């Protein structure tokens, strides 16, 4: 399976009540990795993009908990764009995937559950270097 095919939108549980919804996420039960870090992107000005890099080892689940955004994923051979606009769905991103986040709606909040703590040495920030390292996309 190519790396891009490993990047799937995972359904998350949604516990609904007249008072509103709750979505729990547990490493063992809901994710293919253990959560070591949580961060979130918010107050992204209109027209701005985030990402524009890959990671050697990091796995992540991206959940747009408010609003909507587009995630472009690229394994060096194939690319596709996934629209995230549900608080009960998350995009799993495996290692060695170039990602760019575009088209944030006003007030969008992207929650990210990550498998590793922050390490700048895990980043590949040059697309040419990524393509050289990514090889055949993992196929
Ligand atoms: C990804 C997208 C969705 C930290 O100090 N700790 C952290 O955990 C993070 C994520 C960032 N930073 C610092 C490092 C930089 O000085 O915050 C600054 C911006 O970080 P970065 O360029 O990584 O931001 P994004 O939004 O372009 O990318 C982040 C994640 O790094 C990336 O893995 O998938 O969000």
Short mmCIF file of C-alpha atoms and ligand atoms in Angstrom, two decimals:
data_model
loop_
_atom_site.label_atom_id
_atom_site.label_comp_id
_atom_site.label_asym_id
_atom_site.label_seq_id
_atom_site.Cartn_x
_atom_site.Cartn_y
_atom_site.Cartn_z
CA UNK A 1 0.00 0.00 0.00
CA UNK A 2 1.38 3.41 -0.92
CA UNK A 3 1.89 5.90 1.89
CA UNK A 4 -0.87 8.15 0.61
CA UNK A 5 -3.35 5.26 0.86
CA UNK A 6 -2.44 4.87 4.53
CA UNK A 7 -3.66 8.44 5.10
CA UNK A 8 -7.35 7.93 5.73
CA UNK A 9 -10.16 9.95 7.24
CA UNK A 10 -10.98 8.10 10.46
CA UNK A 11 -14.46 8.30 11.95
CA UNK A 12 -14.45 9.32 15.60
CA UNK A 13 -17.11 8.53 18.12
CA UNK A 14 -19.87 11.09 18.57
CA UNK A 15 -21.91 10.96 21.74
CA UNK A 16 -24.95 13.07 21.13
CA UNK A 17 -27.33 14.56 23.65
CA UNK A 18 -29.89 17.35 23.54
CA UNK A 19 -27.26 19.46 25.37
CA UNK A 20 -24.71 18.94 22.57
CA UNK A 21 -22.13 16.44 21.34
CA UNK A 22 -18.92 15.03 22.76
CA UNK A 23 -16.15 13.24 20.86
CA UNK A 24 -13.61 11.32 22.94
CA UNK A 25 -10.29 10.14 21.45
CA UNK A 26 -8.23 7.44 23.13
CA UNK A 27 -4.87 6.26 21.80
CA UNK A 28 -5.42 2.52 22.11
CA UNK A 29 -9.01 2.53 20.96
CA UNK A 30 -9.20 5.18 18.27
CA UNK A 31 -5.72 5.77 16.87
CA UNK A 32 -2.88 3.78 15.27
CA UNK A 33 -0.38 5.56 17.59
CA UNK A 34 -0.01 6.80 21.16
CA UNK A 35 -0.58 10.50 21.74
CA UNK A 36 2.56 12.33 22.97
CA UNK A 37 1.55 15.87 22.06
CA UNK A 38 -1.55 17.93 21.38
CA UNK A 39 -1.57 21.30 19.65
CA UNK A 40 -4.08 23.37 17.72
CA UNK A 41 -4.07 25.90 14.94
CA UNK A 42 -6.44 28.84 15.27
CA UNK A 43 -6.78 32.53 14.36
CA UNK A 44 -5.39 31.73 10.91
CA UNK A 45 -5.87 34.90 8.82
CA UNK A 46 -7.92 34.58 5.62
CA UNK A 47 -5.81 33.40 2.68
CA UNK A 48 -2.96 32.07 4.85
CA UNK A 49 -1.66 28.49 4.61
CA UNK A 50 0.18 26.32 7.13
CA UNK A 51 2.36 23.23 6.88
CA UNK A 52 4.55 23.02 3.80
CA UNK A 53 6.77 20.28 5.15
CA UNK A 54 6.98 16.55 5.91
CA UNK A 55 8.15 14.58 8.93
CA UNK A 56 10.49 11.61 9.05
CA UNK A 57 8.73 9.84 11.93
CA UNK A 58 5.76 11.85 13.16
CA UNK A 59 2.23 10.44 12.87
CA UNK A 60 -0.70 12.76 13.39
CA UNK A 61 -4.46 12.96 13.43
CA UNK A 62 -5.82 16.29 12.17
CA UNK A 63 -9.33 17.17 13.33
CA UNK A 64 -11.05 20.37 12.26
CA UNK A 65 -13.10 20.89 15.42
CA UNK A 66 -14.53 24.21 14.21
CA UNK A 67 -15.04 25.45 10.66
CA UNK A 68 -13.36 23.88 7.64
CA UNK A 69 -10.02 23.62 5.85
CA UNK A 70 -8.30 21.68 3.06
CA UNK A 71 -5.32 19.40 3.67
CA UNK A 72 -3.10 18.59 0.70
CA UNK A 73 -1.16 15.37 1.22
CA UNK A 74 1.64 14.13 -1.02
CA UNK A 75 3.76 10.98 -0.70
CA UNK A 76 6.27 12.02 -3.36
CA UNK A 77 4.37 10.21 -6.13
CA UNK A 78 0.71 10.90 -5.55
CA UNK A 79 -1.14 13.83 -4.05
CA UNK A 80 -4.71 14.54 -3.05
CA UNK A 81 -6.65 17.11 -1.09
CA UNK A 82 -8.95 16.23 1.80
CA UNK A 83 -11.59 18.65 3.07
CA UNK A 84 -11.96 18.56 6.85
CA UNK A 85 -15.19 20.03 8.20
CA UNK A 86 -16.43 17.62 10.88
CA UNK A 87 -15.44 17.52 14.56
CA UNK A 88 -16.07 13.74 14.55
CA UNK A 89 -13.67 12.89 11.72
CA UNK A 90 -9.87 13.07 11.64
CA UNK A 91 -7.29 12.72 8.89
CA UNK A 92 -4.56 10.26 9.83
CA UNK A 93 -1.20 11.34 8.35
CA UNK A 94 1.60 8.75 8.40
CA UNK A 95 5.35 9.53 8.31
CA UNK A 96 6.98 10.87 5.12
CA UNK A 97 3.95 12.77 3.83
CA UNK A 98 4.26 16.34 2.59
CA UNK A 99 1.28 18.34 3.93
CA UNK A 100 -0.11 21.80 3.27
CA UNK A 101 -3.17 23.29 4.97
CA UNK A 102 -5.17 25.74 2.86
CA UNK A 103 -8.54 27.50 2.70
CA UNK A 104 -9.16 27.91 6.42
CA UNK A 105 -12.67 29.19 6.98
CA UNK A 106 -13.13 32.13 9.30
CA UNK A 107 -12.77 30.93 12.91
CA UNK A 108 -11.50 27.46 11.93
CA UNK A 109 -9.73 25.47 14.64
CA UNK A 110 -7.59 22.45 13.74
CA UNK A 111 -6.80 20.12 16.62
CA UNK A 112 -3.74 17.92 16.06
CA UNK A 113 -2.95 14.75 18.00
CA UNK A 114 0.68 13.80 17.48
CA UNK A 115 2.76 10.69 18.13
CA UNK A 116 5.94 12.54 19.12
CA UNK A 117 7.01 15.63 21.01
CA UNK A 118 8.19 18.59 18.95
CA UNK A 119 11.60 18.09 17.36
CA UNK A 120 12.84 20.36 14.57
CA UNK A 121 15.16 17.55 13.41
CA UNK A 122 12.07 15.52 12.39
CA UNK A 123 11.07 18.12 9.77
CA UNK A 124 11.81 18.09 6.04
CA UNK A 125 11.06 21.65 4.94
CA UNK A 126 12.41 21.55 1.37
CA UNK A 127 10.11 19.91 -1.18
CA UNK A 128 12.97 18.89 -3.48
CA UNK A 129 14.71 17.17 -0.58
CA UNK A 130 11.43 15.48 0.37
CA UNK A 131 10.95 14.14 -3.16
CA UNK A 132 14.49 12.78 -3.18
CA UNK A 133 13.93 11.01 0.14
CA UNK A 134 10.35 9.90 -0.51
CA UNK A 135 11.30 7.60 -3.38
CA UNK A 136 8.40 5.73 -4.94
CA UNK A 137 5.80 6.88 -2.39
CA UNK A 138 6.12 3.67 -0.41
CA UNK A 139 4.35 1.54 -3.03
C1 LIG B 1 1.59 19.91 10.75
C2 LIG B 1 0.74 21.09 10.73
C3 LIG B 1 -0.70 20.72 10.69
C4 LIG B 1 6.54 24.36 18.56
O1 LIG B 1 7.37 24.95 19.28
N1 LIG B 1 5.93 23.22 19.04
C5 LIG B 1 5.02 22.54 18.29
O2 LIG B 1 4.49 21.52 18.75
C6 LIG B 1 4.71 23.04 16.97
C7 LIG B 1 3.71 22.29 16.09
C8 LIG B 1 5.32 24.16 16.52
N2 LIG B 1 6.22 24.82 17.31
C9 LIG B 1 6.87 26.04 16.81
C10 LIG B 1 7.92 25.77 15.75
C11 LIG B 1 7.84 26.98 14.85
O3 LIG B 1 8.67 28.00 15.37
O4 LIG B 1 5.88 26.86 16.19
C12 LIG B 1 6.39 27.44 14.97
C13 LIG B 1 5.55 27.05 13.78
O5 LIG B 1 5.60 25.62 13.64
P1 LIG B 1 5.34 24.85 12.26
O6 LIG B 1 6.14 25.46 11.19
O7 LIG B 1 5.57 23.42 12.55
O8 LIG B 1 3.78 25.15 12.04
P2 LIG B 1 2.80 24.61 10.95
O9 LIG B 1 1.44 25.06 11.35
O10 LIG B 1 3.26 24.97 9.60
O11 LIG B 1 2.85 23.01 11.03
C14 LIG B 1 2.27 22.32 12.11
C15 LIG B 1 3.03 21.02 12.41
O12 LIG B 1 4.40 21.26 12.62
C16 LIG B 1 2.94 20.05 11.28
O13 LIG B 1 3.44 18.81 11.71
O14 LIG B 1 1.23 18.86 10.21
O15 LIG B 1 0.93 21.98 11.84
#
